[in-house]
Amino acid sequence: MERSALVTGGASGLGRAAALALKAKGYRVVVLDLKEGGDEGLLYAVGDVTREGDVLRALEALPQPPFAVVNAAGIGLAKKVLGREGPHDLESFRRVLEVNLVGTFNVVRLAAWRMRENPPDAEGQRGVVVNTASVAAFEGQIGQAAYAASKGGVAALTLPLARELAEWGVRVVTVAPGLFDTPLLQGLPEKAKASLAEQVPFPRRLGRPEEYARLVLHVLENPMLNGEVIRLDGALRMAPR
């Protein structure tokens, strides 16, 4: 049976790896991102996860209601609450929460409404939602107040969403990645990246986007995974700075 998937933030990084892995598994994939990626057989819907109309257009581009939704869109911010030039501005704090938390919820609510139309499979499933948090949800560093709060919110959404959507046969799981080699880190000097990799107990390196994608596929294939936040971090526990 052909299945469809919506991947947010799929033009690069973790989202792109997930979108390509889903396509390789035979899913019809639509990517919702602010920009288009390379031509790899993926269909791109340029838009913002915080805008209802953009999300609806992406869902309408799918040939049928999505079975899989992967929320990987997000932004980061490094800013102290008490900086040299004054207190943390509210605008940037709000923007990070708007994209990372409100955007995730916006996609889930609209996609889950469509998922109800899917015929249940042998397990009674109509769909699976995989959200993306971060280890910063649990060990936010100095300067990560906005980012940690947004990802903590995504983690906290997991169980109530899973409990409510269980009625419709929709599972919800959140992945909390550690340090991954994504565009967010690729702009750093090699020395800085090597220093970050040294913080990971094992394997002592940055995570690879395809490892995130492999976990996404496993979540889709294992119906007992539900209502859980899964750390993908090589036993990393972030220090204060």
mmCIF file of C-alpha atoms in Angstrom:
data_model
loop_
_atom_site.group_PDB
_atom_site.id
_atom_site.type_symbol
_atom_site.label_atom_id
_atom_site.label_comp_id
_atom_site.label_asym_id
_atom_site.label_seq_id
_atom_site.Cartn_x
_atom_site.Cartn_y
_atom_site.Cartn_z
ATOM 1 C CA MET A 1 0.000 0.000 0.000
ATOM 2 C CA GLU A 2 1.407 3.359 -1.025
ATOM 3 C CA ARG A 3 1.857 5.803 1.818
ATOM 4 C CA SER A 4 2.529 9.522 1.989
ATOM 5 C CA ALA A 5 4.723 11.574 4.297
ATOM 6 C CA LEU A 6 5.085 15.238 5.174
ATOM 7 C CA VAL A 7 8.535 16.348 6.356
ATOM 8 C CA THR A 8 9.065 19.866 7.666
ATOM 9 C CA GLY A 9 12.534 21.383 7.473
ATOM 10 C CA GLY A 10 13.349 18.787 4.834
ATOM 11 C CA ALA A 11 15.517 20.966 2.597
ATOM 12 C CA SER A 12 18.608 20.354 4.730
ATOM 13 C CA GLY A 13 20.040 18.618 7.788
ATOM 14 C CA LEU A 14 18.004 16.111 9.776
ATOM 15 C CA GLY A 15 14.823 16.766 7.829
ATOM 16 C CA ARG A 16 16.472 16.164 4.471
ATOM 17 C CA ALA A 17 17.950 12.870 5.679
ATOM 18 C CA ALA A 18 14.520 11.759 6.913
ATOM 19 C CA ALA A 19 12.809 12.791 3.676
ATOM 20 C CA LEU A 20 15.296 10.855 1.553
ATOM 21 C CA ALA A 21 15.029 7.783 3.799
ATOM 22 C CA LEU A 22 11.246 7.848 3.531
ATOM 23 C CA LYS A 23 11.413 8.200 -0.237
ATOM 24 C CA ALA A 24 13.777 5.205 -0.390
ATOM 25 C CA LYS A 25 11.159 3.227 1.550
ATOM 26 C CA GLY A 26 8.546 4.010 -1.074
ATOM 27 C CA TYR A 27 6.766 6.929 0.574
ATOM 28 C CA ARG A 28 5.452 9.819 -1.499
ATOM 29 C CA VAL A 29 7.151 12.702 0.285
ATOM 30 C CA VAL A 30 6.289 16.378 0.414
ATOM 31 C CA VAL A 31 8.814 18.691 2.069
ATOM 32 C CA LEU A 32 7.629 21.880 3.749
ATOM 33 C CA ASP A 33 10.503 24.345 4.115
ATOM 34 C CA LEU A 34 11.259 28.012 3.640
ATOM 35 C CA LYS A 35 13.400 27.056 0.650
ATOM 36 C CA GLU A 36 13.635 24.291 -1.917
ATOM 37 C CA GLY A 37 16.363 21.690 -1.708
ATOM 38 C CA GLY A 38 18.076 19.707 -4.446
ATOM 39 C CA ASP A 39 16.164 17.651 -6.993
ATOM 40 C CA GLU A 40 16.098 14.185 -5.398
ATOM 41 C CA GLY A 41 12.585 13.211 -6.397
ATOM 42 C CA LEU A 42 11.073 15.080 -3.473
ATOM 43 C CA LEU A 43 8.178 17.463 -3.877
ATOM 44 C CA TYR A 44 8.763 20.818 -2.185
ATOM 45 C CA ALA A 45 6.086 23.079 -0.779
ATOM 46 C CA VAL A 46 7.767 26.347 0.110
ATOM 47 C CA GLY A 47 6.215 27.754 3.248
ATOM 48 C CA ASP A 48 6.339 28.494 6.954
ATOM 49 C CA VAL A 49 5.302 25.931 9.591
ATOM 50 C CA THR A 50 3.736 28.705 11.670
ATOM 51 C CA ARG A 51 1.256 29.630 8.916
ATOM 52 C CA GLU A 52 -1.899 27.549 8.662
ATOM 53 C CA GLY A 53 -2.328 28.186 4.948
ATOM 54 C CA ASP A 54 1.213 27.054 4.130
ATOM 55 C CA VAL A 55 0.789 23.815 6.072
ATOM 56 C CA LEU A 56 -2.577 23.110 4.444
ATOM 57 C CA ARG A 57 -1.088 23.637 0.967
ATOM 58 C CA ALA A 58 1.681 21.158 1.761
ATOM 59 C CA LEU A 59 -0.852 18.590 2.959
ATOM 60 C CA GLU A 60 -2.966 19.126 -0.140
ATOM 61 C CA ALA A 61 0.082 18.396 -2.316
ATOM 62 C CA LEU A 62 0.130 14.814 -1.007
ATOM 63 C CA PRO A 63 -1.737 12.193 -3.062
ATOM 64 C CA GLN A 64 -3.520 10.988 0.104
ATOM 65 C CA PRO A 65 -3.579 11.906 3.811
ATOM 66 C CA PRO A 66 -0.136 11.448 5.333
ATOM 67 C CA PHE A 67 0.703 8.290 7.234
ATOM 68 C CA ALA A 68 3.979 9.811 8.458
ATOM 69 C CA VAL A 69 4.688 13.351 9.616
ATOM 70 C CA VAL A 70 8.235 14.303 10.577
ATOM 71 C CA ASN A 71 8.639 17.707 12.203
ATOM 72 C CA ALA A 72 12.277 18.732 11.768
ATOM 73 C CA ALA A 73 11.876 22.453 11.071
ATOM 74 C CA GLY A 74 13.461 24.652 13.691
ATOM 75 C CA ILE A 75 15.733 27.573 14.440
ATOM 76 C CA GLY A 76 18.415 28.172 17.065
ATOM 77 C CA LEU A 77 19.471 31.145 19.104
ATOM 78 C CA ALA A 78 22.449 31.861 21.365
ATOM 79 C CA LYS A 79 21.758 34.814 23.620
ATOM 80 C CA LYS A 80 22.202 35.414 27.335
ATOM 81 C CA VAL A 81 19.306 36.574 29.494
ATOM 82 C CA LEU A 82 21.578 39.329 30.839
ATOM 83 C CA GLY A 83 23.876 40.411 28.025
ATOM 84 C CA ARG A 84 26.439 43.169 27.815
ATOM 85 C CA GLU A 85 23.982 45.447 26.056
ATOM 86 C CA GLY A 86 20.984 44.683 28.271
ATOM 87 C CA PRO A 87 18.400 41.984 28.919
ATOM 88 C CA HIS A 88 17.353 39.364 26.380
ATOM 89 C CA ASP A 89 14.885 40.895 23.914
ATOM 90 C CA LEU A 90 11.404 39.408 23.890
ATOM 91 C CA GLU A 91 11.044 39.421 20.100
ATOM 92 C CA SER A 92 13.759 36.842 19.428
ATOM 93 C CA PHE A 93 12.575 34.717 22.378
ATOM 94 C CA ARG A 94 9.044 34.724 20.978
ATOM 95 C CA ARG A 95 10.284 33.912 17.467
ATOM 96 C CA VAL A 96 12.156 30.797 18.591
ATOM 97 C CA LEU A 97 9.108 29.534 20.495
ATOM 98 C CA GLU A 98 6.854 30.405 17.566
ATOM 99 C CA VAL A 99 8.853 28.359 15.060
ATOM 100 C CA ASN A 100 10.028 25.442 17.198
ATOM 101 C CA LEU A 101 7.020 24.905 19.456
ATOM 102 C CA VAL A 102 3.990 26.610 17.924
ATOM 103 C CA GLY A 103 5.091 25.539 14.432
ATOM 104 C CA THR A 104 5.365 21.919 15.544
ATOM 105 C CA PHE A 105 1.902 22.012 17.115
ATOM 106 C CA ASN A 106 0.442 23.738 14.056
ATOM 107 C CA VAL A 107 1.655 20.946 11.773
ATOM 108 C CA VAL A 108 0.542 18.185 14.151
ATOM 109 C CA ARG A 109 -2.989 19.501 14.583
ATOM 110 C CA LEU A 110 -3.597 19.959 10.859
ATOM 111 C CA ALA A 111 -1.903 16.723 9.785
ATOM 112 C CA ALA A 112 -3.632 14.617 12.441
ATOM 113 C CA TRP A 113 -6.997 15.889 11.215
ATOM 114 C CA ARG A 114 -6.149 14.491 7.780
ATOM 115 C CA MET A 115 -4.715 11.248 9.194
ATOM 116 C CA ARG A 116 -8.158 10.314 10.534
ATOM 117 C CA GLU A 117 -9.179 9.633 6.926
ATOM 118 C CA ASN A 118 -6.585 6.880 6.479
ATOM 119 C CA PRO A 119 -7.907 3.318 6.667
ATOM 120 C CA PRO A 120 -6.428 1.558 9.719
ATOM 121 C CA ASP A 121 -3.702 -0.993 9.087
ATOM 122 C CA ALA A 122 -3.498 -4.425 10.746
ATOM 123 C CA GLU A 123 -2.431 -2.736 14.013
ATOM 124 C CA GLY A 124 -5.218 -0.181 13.816
ATOM 125 C CA GLN A 125 -2.751 2.581 12.912
ATOM 126 C CA ARG A 126 -3.755 5.530 10.778
ATOM 127 C CA GLY A 127 -0.562 7.532 11.152
ATOM 128 C CA VAL A 128 2.618 8.332 13.039
ATOM 129 C CA VAL A 129 3.985 11.723 14.070
ATOM 130 C CA VAL A 130 7.699 12.111 14.801
ATOM 131 C CA ASN A 131 8.600 15.438 16.377
ATOM 132 C CA THR A 132 12.121 16.738 16.979
ATOM 133 C CA ALA A 133 13.231 18.148 20.304
ATOM 134 C CA SER A 134 16.860 18.324 21.490
ATOM 135 C CA VAL A 135 18.970 17.327 24.479
ATOM 136 C CA ALA A 136 18.780 21.058 25.240
ATOM 137 C CA ALA A 137 15.235 20.324 26.407
ATOM 138 C CA PHE A 138 16.832 18.661 29.436
ATOM 139 C CA GLU A 139 20.290 20.259 29.706
ATOM 140 C CA GLY A 140 19.944 23.682 28.175
ATOM 141 C CA GLN A 141 23.206 25.591 28.236
ATOM 142 C CA ILE A 142 23.894 29.185 29.178
ATOM 143 C CA GLY A 143 22.607 31.292 26.295
ATOM 144 C CA GLN A 144 19.978 28.702 25.305
ATOM 145 C CA ALA A 145 17.001 29.936 27.313
ATOM 146 C CA ALA A 146 14.781 30.386 24.246
ATOM 147 C CA TYR A 147 15.946 27.266 22.417
ATOM 148 C CA ALA A 148 15.757 25.037 25.509
ATOM 149 C CA ALA A 149 12.297 26.342 26.391
ATOM 150 C CA SER A 150 11.024 25.678 22.868
ATOM 151 C CA LYS A 151 12.439 22.147 22.725
ATOM 152 C CA GLY A 152 11.293 21.429 26.264
ATOM 153 C CA GLY A 153 7.812 22.332 25.087
ATOM 154 C CA VAL A 154 8.063 19.898 22.175
ATOM 155 C CA ALA A 155 9.126 17.134 24.564
ATOM 156 C CA ALA A 156 6.266 17.948 26.939
ATOM 157 C CA LEU A 157 3.733 17.825 24.086
ATOM 158 C CA THR A 158 4.566 14.212 23.337
ATOM 159 C CA LEU A 159 2.530 12.309 25.912
ATOM 160 C CA PRO A 160 -0.676 14.397 25.846
ATOM 161 C CA LEU A 161 -0.692 14.258 22.050
ATOM 162 C CA ALA A 162 -0.119 10.496 22.054
ATOM 163 C CA ARG A 163 -2.896 9.961 24.599
ATOM 164 C CA GLU A 164 -5.438 12.034 22.688
ATOM 165 C CA LEU A 165 -4.597 10.793 19.196
ATOM 166 C CA ALA A 166 -4.619 7.149 20.315
ATOM 167 C CA GLU A 167 -8.380 7.252 19.766
ATOM 168 C CA TRP A 168 -7.682 7.684 16.052
ATOM 169 C CA GLY A 169 -4.818 5.186 15.800
ATOM 170 C CA VAL A 170 -2.157 7.899 15.513
ATOM 171 C CA ARG A 171 1.126 7.486 17.416
ATOM 172 C CA VAL A 172 3.347 10.369 18.549
ATOM 173 C CA VAL A 173 7.058 10.024 19.328
ATOM 174 C CA THR A 174 9.709 12.697 19.815
ATOM 175 C CA VAL A 175 13.403 12.338 18.995
ATOM 176 C CA ALA A 176 15.825 14.444 21.050
ATOM 177 C CA PRO A 177 19.124 14.619 19.118
ATOM 178 C CA GLY A 178 22.426 15.577 20.688
ATOM 179 C CA LEU A 179 25.261 17.138 18.678
ATOM 180 C CA PHE A 180 24.712 16.425 14.987
ATOM 181 C CA ASP A 181 26.648 17.468 11.907
ATOM 182 C CA THR A 182 23.962 19.709 10.437
ATOM 183 C CA PRO A 183 24.021 23.190 8.832
ATOM 184 C CA LEU A 184 23.694 24.636 12.330
ATOM 185 C CA LEU A 185 27.211 23.349 13.132
ATOM 186 C CA GLN A 186 28.775 23.221 9.674
ATOM 187 C CA GLY A 187 29.589 26.925 9.816
ATOM 188 C CA LEU A 188 31.899 26.371 12.776
ATOM 189 C CA PRO A 189 35.675 25.983 12.361
ATOM 190 C CA GLU A 190 36.873 22.376 12.272
ATOM 191 C CA LYS A 191 38.653 22.878 15.611
ATOM 192 C CA ALA A 192 35.395 23.941 17.251
ATOM 193 C CA LYS A 193 33.519 20.987 15.748
ATOM 194 C CA ALA A 194 36.218 18.594 16.957
ATOM 195 C CA SER A 195 35.932 20.073 20.447
ATOM 196 C CA LEU A 196 32.183 19.482 20.452
ATOM 197 C CA ALA A 197 32.634 15.912 19.236
ATOM 198 C CA GLU A 198 34.989 15.241 22.151
ATOM 199 C CA GLN A 199 32.092 15.856 24.549
ATOM 200 C CA VAL A 200 30.234 12.791 23.271
ATOM 201 C CA PRO A 201 31.148 9.676 25.325
ATOM 202 C CA PHE A 202 30.616 7.159 22.516
ATOM 203 C CA PRO A 203 30.828 7.195 19.612
ATOM 204 C CA ARG A 204 33.175 10.170 20.060
ATOM 205 C CA ARG A 205 31.987 12.165 17.097
ATOM 206 C CA LEU A 206 29.098 14.280 15.911
ATOM 207 C CA GLY A 207 25.939 12.443 14.984
ATOM 208 C CA ARG A 208 25.149 11.902 11.321
ATOM 209 C CA PRO A 209 21.805 13.005 9.875
ATOM 210 C CA GLU A 210 21.264 9.527 8.429
ATOM 211 C CA GLU A 211 21.358 8.134 11.982
ATOM 212 C CA TYR A 212 18.434 10.383 12.863
ATOM 213 C CA ALA A 213 16.668 9.166 9.717
ATOM 214 C CA ARG A 214 17.228 5.533 10.686
ATOM 215 C CA LEU A 215 15.567 6.152 14.037
ATOM 216 C CA VAL A 216 12.625 7.846 12.323
ATOM 217 C CA LEU A 217 12.137 4.757 10.148
ATOM 218 C CA HIS A 218 12.321 2.490 13.185
ATOM 219 C CA VAL A 219 9.683 4.552 14.977
ATOM 220 C CA LEU A 220 7.403 4.171 11.968
ATOM 221 C CA GLU A 221 7.937 0.415 11.881
ATOM 222 C CA ASN A 222 7.596 -0.308 15.626
ATOM 223 C CA PRO A 223 3.986 0.160 16.784
ATOM 224 C CA MET A 224 4.858 -0.121 20.490
ATOM 225 C CA LEU A 225 6.825 3.122 20.376
ATOM 226 C CA ASN A 226 4.346 5.765 21.450
ATOM 227 C CA GLY A 227 4.252 8.749 23.787
ATOM 228 C CA GLU A 228 8.001 8.643 24.318
ATOM 229 C CA VAL A 229 10.930 11.048 23.957
ATOM 230 C CA ILE A 230 13.980 9.187 22.645
ATOM 231 C CA ARG A 231 17.427 10.687 23.173
ATOM 232 C CA LEU A 232 19.796 10.157 20.262
ATOM 233 C CA ASP A 233 23.024 11.505 21.697
ATOM 234 C CA GLY A 234 25.783 8.938 22.295
ATOM 235 C CA ALA A 235 25.286 9.321 26.099
ATOM 236 C CA LEU A 236 25.987 13.061 25.913
ATOM 237 C CA ARG A 237 24.969 15.228 28.866
ATOM 238 C CA MET A 238 25.461 18.877 28.101
ATOM 239 C CA ALA A 239 27.620 21.010 30.408
ATOM 240 C CA PRO A 240 26.490 24.526 31.426
ATOM 241 C CA ARG A 241 28.586 26.070 28.649
#
